[in-house]
XYZ file of C-alpha atoms in Angstrom:
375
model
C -10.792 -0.419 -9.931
C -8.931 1.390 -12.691
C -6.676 4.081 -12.111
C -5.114 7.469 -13.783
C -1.689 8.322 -12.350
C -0.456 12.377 -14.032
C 2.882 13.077 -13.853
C 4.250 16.462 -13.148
C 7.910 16.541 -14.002
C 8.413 20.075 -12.043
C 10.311 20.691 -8.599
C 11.706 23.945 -7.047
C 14.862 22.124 -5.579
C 16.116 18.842 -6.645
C 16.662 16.723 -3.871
C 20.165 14.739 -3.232
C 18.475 11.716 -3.192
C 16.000 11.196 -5.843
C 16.604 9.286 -9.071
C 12.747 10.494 -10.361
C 12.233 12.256 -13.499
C 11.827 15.795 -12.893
C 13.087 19.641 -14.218
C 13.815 22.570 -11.437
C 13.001 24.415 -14.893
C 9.319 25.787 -14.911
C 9.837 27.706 -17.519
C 7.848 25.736 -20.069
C 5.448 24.618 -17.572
C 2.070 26.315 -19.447
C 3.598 24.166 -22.538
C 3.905 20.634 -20.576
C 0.389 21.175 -19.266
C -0.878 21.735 -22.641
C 0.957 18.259 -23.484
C -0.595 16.216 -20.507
C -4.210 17.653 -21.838
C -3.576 16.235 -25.178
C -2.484 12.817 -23.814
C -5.655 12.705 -21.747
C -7.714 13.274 -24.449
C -6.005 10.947 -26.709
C -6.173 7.835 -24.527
C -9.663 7.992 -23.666
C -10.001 4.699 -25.633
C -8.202 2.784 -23.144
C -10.997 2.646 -20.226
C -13.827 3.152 -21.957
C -15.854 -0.026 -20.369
C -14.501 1.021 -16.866
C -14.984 3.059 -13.778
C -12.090 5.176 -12.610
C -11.900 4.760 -9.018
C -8.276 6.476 -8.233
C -6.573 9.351 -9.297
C -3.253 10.128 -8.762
C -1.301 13.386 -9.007
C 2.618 12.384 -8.528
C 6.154 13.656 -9.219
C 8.300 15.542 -9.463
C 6.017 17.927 -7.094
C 2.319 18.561 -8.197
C 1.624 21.452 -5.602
C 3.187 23.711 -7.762
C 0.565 23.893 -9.724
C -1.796 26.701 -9.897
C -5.391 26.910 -9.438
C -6.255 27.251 -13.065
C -3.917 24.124 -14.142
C -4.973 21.764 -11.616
C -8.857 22.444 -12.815
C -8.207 21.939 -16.059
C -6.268 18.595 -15.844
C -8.943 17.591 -13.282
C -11.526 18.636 -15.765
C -10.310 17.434 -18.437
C -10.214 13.817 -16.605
C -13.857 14.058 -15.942
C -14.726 14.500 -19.341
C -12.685 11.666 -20.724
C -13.078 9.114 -18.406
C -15.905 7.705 -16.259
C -15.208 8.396 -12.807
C -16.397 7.341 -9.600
C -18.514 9.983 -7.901
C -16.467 8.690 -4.523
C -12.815 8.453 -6.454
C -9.599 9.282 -3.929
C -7.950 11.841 -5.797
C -4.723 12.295 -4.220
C -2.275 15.199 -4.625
C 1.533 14.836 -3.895
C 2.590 18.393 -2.178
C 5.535 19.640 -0.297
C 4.860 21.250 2.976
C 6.287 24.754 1.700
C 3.306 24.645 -0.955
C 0.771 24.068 1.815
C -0.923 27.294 2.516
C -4.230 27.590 3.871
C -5.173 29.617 0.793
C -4.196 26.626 -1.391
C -5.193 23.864 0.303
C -8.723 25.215 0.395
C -8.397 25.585 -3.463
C -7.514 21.886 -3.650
C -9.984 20.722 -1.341
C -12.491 22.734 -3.964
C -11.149 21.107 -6.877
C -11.877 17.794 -5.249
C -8.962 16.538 -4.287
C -9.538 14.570 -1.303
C -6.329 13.295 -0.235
C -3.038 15.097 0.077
C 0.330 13.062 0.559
C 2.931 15.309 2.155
C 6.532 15.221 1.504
C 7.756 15.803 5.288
C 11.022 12.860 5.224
C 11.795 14.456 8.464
C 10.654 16.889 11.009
C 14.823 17.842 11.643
C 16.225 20.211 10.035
C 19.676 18.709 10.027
C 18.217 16.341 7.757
C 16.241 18.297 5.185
C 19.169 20.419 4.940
C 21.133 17.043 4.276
C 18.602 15.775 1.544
C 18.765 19.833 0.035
C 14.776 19.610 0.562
C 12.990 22.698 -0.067
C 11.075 22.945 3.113
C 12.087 23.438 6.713
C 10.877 21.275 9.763
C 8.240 24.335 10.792
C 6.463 23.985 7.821
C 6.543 20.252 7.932
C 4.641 20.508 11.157
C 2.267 23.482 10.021
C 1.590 21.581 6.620
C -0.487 18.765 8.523
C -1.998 21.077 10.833
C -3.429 23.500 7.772
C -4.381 20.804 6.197
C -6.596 19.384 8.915
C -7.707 23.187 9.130
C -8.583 22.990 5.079
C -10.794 19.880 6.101
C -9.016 16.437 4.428
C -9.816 13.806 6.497
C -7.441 11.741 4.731
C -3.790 12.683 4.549
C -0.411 10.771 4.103
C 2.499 11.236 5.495
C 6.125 10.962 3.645
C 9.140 9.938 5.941
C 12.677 8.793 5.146
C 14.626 6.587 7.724
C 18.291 5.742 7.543
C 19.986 8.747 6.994
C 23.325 9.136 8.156
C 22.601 12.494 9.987
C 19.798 10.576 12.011
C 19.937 8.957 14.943
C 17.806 6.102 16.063
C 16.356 8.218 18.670
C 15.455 11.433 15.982
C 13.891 8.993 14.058
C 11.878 7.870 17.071
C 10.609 11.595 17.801
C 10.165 11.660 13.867
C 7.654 8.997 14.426
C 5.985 10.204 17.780
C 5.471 13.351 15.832
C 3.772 11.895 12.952
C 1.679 10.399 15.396
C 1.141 13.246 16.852
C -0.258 14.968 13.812
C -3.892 14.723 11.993
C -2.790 11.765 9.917
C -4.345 8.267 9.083
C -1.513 6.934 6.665
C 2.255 7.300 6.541
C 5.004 6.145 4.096
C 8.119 5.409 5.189
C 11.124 4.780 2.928
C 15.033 3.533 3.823
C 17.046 6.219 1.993
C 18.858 4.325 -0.934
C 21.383 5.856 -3.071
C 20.096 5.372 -6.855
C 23.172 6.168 -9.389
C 23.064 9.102 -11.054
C 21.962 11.481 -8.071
C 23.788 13.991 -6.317
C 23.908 11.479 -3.141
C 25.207 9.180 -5.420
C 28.480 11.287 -6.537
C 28.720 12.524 -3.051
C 29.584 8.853 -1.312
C 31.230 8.022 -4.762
C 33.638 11.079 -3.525
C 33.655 10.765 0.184
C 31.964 13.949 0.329
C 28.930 12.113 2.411
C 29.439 8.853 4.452
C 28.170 5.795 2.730
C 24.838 4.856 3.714
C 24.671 1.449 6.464
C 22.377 -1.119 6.023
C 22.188 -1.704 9.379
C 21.058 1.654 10.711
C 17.878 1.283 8.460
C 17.094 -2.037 9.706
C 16.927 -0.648 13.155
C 15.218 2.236 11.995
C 12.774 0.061 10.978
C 12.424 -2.077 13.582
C 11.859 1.270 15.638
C 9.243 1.937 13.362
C 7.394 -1.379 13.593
C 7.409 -1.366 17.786
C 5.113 1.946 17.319
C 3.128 1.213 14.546
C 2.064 -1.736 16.928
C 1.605 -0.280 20.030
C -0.595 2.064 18.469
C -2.822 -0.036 16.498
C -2.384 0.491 12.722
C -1.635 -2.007 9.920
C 1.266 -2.041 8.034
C -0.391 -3.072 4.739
C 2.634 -2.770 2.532
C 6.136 -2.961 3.050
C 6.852 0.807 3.259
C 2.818 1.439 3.522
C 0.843 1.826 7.504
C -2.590 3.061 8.188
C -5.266 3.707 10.726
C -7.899 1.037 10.333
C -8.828 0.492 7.116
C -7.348 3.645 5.453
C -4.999 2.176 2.571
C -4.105 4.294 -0.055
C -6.295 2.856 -2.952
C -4.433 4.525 -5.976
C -1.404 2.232 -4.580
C -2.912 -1.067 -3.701
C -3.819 -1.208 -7.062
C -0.576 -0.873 -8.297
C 0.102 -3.851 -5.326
C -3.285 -5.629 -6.432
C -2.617 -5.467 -10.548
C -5.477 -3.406 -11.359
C -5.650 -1.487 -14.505
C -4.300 2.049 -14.578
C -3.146 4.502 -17.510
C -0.175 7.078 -16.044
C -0.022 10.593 -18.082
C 3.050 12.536 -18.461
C 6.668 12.093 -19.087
C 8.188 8.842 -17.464
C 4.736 7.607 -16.116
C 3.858 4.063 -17.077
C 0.489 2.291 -17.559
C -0.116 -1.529 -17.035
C -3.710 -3.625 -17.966
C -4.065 -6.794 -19.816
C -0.421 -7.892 -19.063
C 0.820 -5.120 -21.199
C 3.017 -2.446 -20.051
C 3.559 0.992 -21.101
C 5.888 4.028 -20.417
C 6.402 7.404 -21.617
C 9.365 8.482 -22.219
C 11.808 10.393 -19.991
C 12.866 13.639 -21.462
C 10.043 16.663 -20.975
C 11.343 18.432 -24.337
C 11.043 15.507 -26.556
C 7.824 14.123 -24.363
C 5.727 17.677 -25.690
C 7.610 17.894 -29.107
C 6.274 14.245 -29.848
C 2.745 14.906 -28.589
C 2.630 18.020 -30.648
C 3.869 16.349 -34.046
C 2.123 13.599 -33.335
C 5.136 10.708 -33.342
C 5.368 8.135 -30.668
C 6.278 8.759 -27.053
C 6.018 6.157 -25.359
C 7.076 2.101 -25.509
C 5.423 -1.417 -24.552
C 5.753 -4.560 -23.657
C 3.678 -7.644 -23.467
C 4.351 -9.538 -20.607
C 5.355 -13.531 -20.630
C 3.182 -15.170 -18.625
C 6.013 -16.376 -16.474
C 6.733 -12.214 -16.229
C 2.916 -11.844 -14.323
C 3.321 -14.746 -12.419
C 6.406 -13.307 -11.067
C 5.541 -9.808 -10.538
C 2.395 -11.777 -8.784
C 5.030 -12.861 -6.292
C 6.981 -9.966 -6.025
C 4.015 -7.348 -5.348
C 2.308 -9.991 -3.409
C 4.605 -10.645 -1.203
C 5.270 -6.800 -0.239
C 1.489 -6.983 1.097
C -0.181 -8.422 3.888
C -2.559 -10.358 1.500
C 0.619 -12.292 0.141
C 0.167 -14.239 -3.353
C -2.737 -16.745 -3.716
C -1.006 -19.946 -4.797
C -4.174 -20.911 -6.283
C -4.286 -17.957 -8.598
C -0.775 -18.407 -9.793
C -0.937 -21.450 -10.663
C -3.980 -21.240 -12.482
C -2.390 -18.321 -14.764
C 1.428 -20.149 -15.066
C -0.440 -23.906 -15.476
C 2.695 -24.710 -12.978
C 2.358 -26.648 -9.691
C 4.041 -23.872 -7.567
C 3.898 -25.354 -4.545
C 5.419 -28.359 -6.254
C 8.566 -26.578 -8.043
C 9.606 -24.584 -5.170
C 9.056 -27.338 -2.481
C 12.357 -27.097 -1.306
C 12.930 -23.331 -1.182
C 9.415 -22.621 0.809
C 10.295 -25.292 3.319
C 13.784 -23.784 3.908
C 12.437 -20.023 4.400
C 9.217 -21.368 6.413
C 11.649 -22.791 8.497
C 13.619 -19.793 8.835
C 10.793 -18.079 10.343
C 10.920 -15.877 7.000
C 7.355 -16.992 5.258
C 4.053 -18.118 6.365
C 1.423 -20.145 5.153
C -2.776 -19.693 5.803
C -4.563 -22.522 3.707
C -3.981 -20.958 0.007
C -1.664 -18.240 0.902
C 1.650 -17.409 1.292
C 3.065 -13.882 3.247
C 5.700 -12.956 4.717
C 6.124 -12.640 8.445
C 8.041 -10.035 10.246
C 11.513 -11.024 9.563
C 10.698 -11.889 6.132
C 10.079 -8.158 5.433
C 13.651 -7.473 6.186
C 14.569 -9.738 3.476
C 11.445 -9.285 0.503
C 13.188 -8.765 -2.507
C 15.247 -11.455 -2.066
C 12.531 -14.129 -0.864
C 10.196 -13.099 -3.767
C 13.974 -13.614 -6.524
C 14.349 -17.171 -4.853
C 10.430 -17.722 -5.547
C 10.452 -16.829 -9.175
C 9.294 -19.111 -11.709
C 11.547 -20.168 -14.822
């Protein structure tokens, strides 16, 4: 199931808390678009013998595209690559963009899936995160988009934010439920260095962001994803019966996939790729023709351990079997000591060849998969 992620380094508004590469500069955005058609073209080589199952358009904020450039990236795609005649193609949009008008012109296009930026459905907190929506077009967003017919839409929420209380983020989540939806993400808010939110705590402007608040948050979270029946699939990742987001379990599941664009990365036959991060010199390179991007072959210790690491975000967990088949290591053996302390913790559980986590293990998956990691 390979995959084609496009980056679109554009936003209206940049957000306090987001560390991803993006410019609230569209001024050259006819230019960058000309540059992402160029890189599609010229990496047609790289899944040649495969079928394109997923496609992916991320950011920054790819409803700002118009008609016009969306078709042509999508078009070019389909001329490149062989694609699935039942591919999820996703599209990343902020609720402001979602006009019935639009959405119809996506839905045309063939996008089939739309993830919507909502965070939260205050507007306390949007105005807190300087989003560019407000919480009445969070709510109309779904409800066009139902309108526009997508029968599969995703939900963006943030939890943990200081201006949130446990009980707005439990009407955050009864109103997501409440909304034509069969997949939400939910994220704790984290301050990455280098973004506004970051200076702000660094100068008392904002309170510092508690740990503790976001584990109740998500324990909150958990109770209702329960009672009403869905699957969390992925650490920050629920759906209604079987509806995972396919572009992302691959990512998850270590499928092939080629990302376009500046900053997006690529990963197949242990070898790792990323553009780089800087739109200017990202088109000036593709134009001359020079190098953009940089690669790395991965040890075979490195997959085994980002085996573990993505594995263990999932409910599938890692297949000792399979790792130790690729490391030639008796896992079970060399970390005898550390699976028997967290089993007994209540933090990890076995099922015959597998290993997951159980629900107070998610609190703690980063630093489970570290203390699994093979040397």
């Amino acid at each position: 199931m390979a995959g084609i992620y496009i980056h679109i380094p554009f936003c209206r508004k940049a957000c306090h808390y987001c560390d991803f590469h993006f410019s609230t500069s569209l001024a050259r955005r006819g230019d960058m678009i000309a540059s992402l058609i160029a890189e599609i073209r010229s990496r047609k080589v790289e899944l040649q013998n495969q079928l394109v199952e997923t496609i992916y358009f991320g950011g920054g904020t790819p409803s700002v595209l118009d008609h016009k450039e969306l078709e042509w990236l999508l078009t070019t795609i389909y001329d490149n690559f062989q694609v699935s005649e039942t591919a999820e193609v996703t599209l990343e949009a902020n609720p402001d963009d979602c006009t019935q008008a639009l959405l119809l012109t996506w839905k045309s296009l063939g996008v089939n899936r739309l993830s919507i930026g909502v965070q939260s459905f205050y507007q306390k907190d949007l105005e807190w995160m300087n989003r560019s929506h407000n919480n009445k077009q969070a709510k109309a967003a779904l409800e066009f988009a139902e309108k526009a017919g997508f029968k599969s839409i995703n939900l963006d929420l943030i939890y943990g934010i200081p201006t949130m209380t446990h009980e707005d983020w439990l009407r955050n989540v009864e109103t997501a439920f409440s909304l034509p939806i069969n997949h939400i993400s939910a994220y704790s808010l984290t301050v990455e260095e280098g973004t506004a939110l970051h200076h702000f705590i660094k100068k008392q402007t904002y309170p510092p962001i508690k740990d503790s608040d976001a584990e109740e948050d998500y324990v909150i979270l958990q109770k209702a994803i329960k009672e009403r029946g869905w699957q969390q699939y992925e650490i920050s990742n629920y759906c209604k019966s079987d509806n995972y987001a396919k572009h992302n379990t691959n990512y998850w599941k270590k499928e092939p996939y080629i990302g376009i664009g500046p900053s997006a990365h690529s990963y197949g036959n242990g070898l790792r790729r990323w553009n780089i991060a800087n739109n200017a010199k990202y088109m000036k390179a593709i134009k001359s023709g020079e190098q953009y991007f940089e690669t790395e072959e991965l040890t075979i210790l490195d997959q085994v351990n980002e085996s573990i690491m993505l594995g263990l975000r999932t409910k599938w967990g890692i297949n000792v079997q399979e790792i130790e088949e690729i490391s030639g290591l008796r896992f079970m053996d060399v970390n005898a000591i550390q699976l028997e302390e967290l089993k007994n913790r209540g933090l990890i559980y076995q099922n015959n060849d597998t290993i997951a986590l159980t629900e107070a293990g998610k609190l703690m998956a980063d630093g489970i998969s570290a203390s699994l990691f093979m040397v």
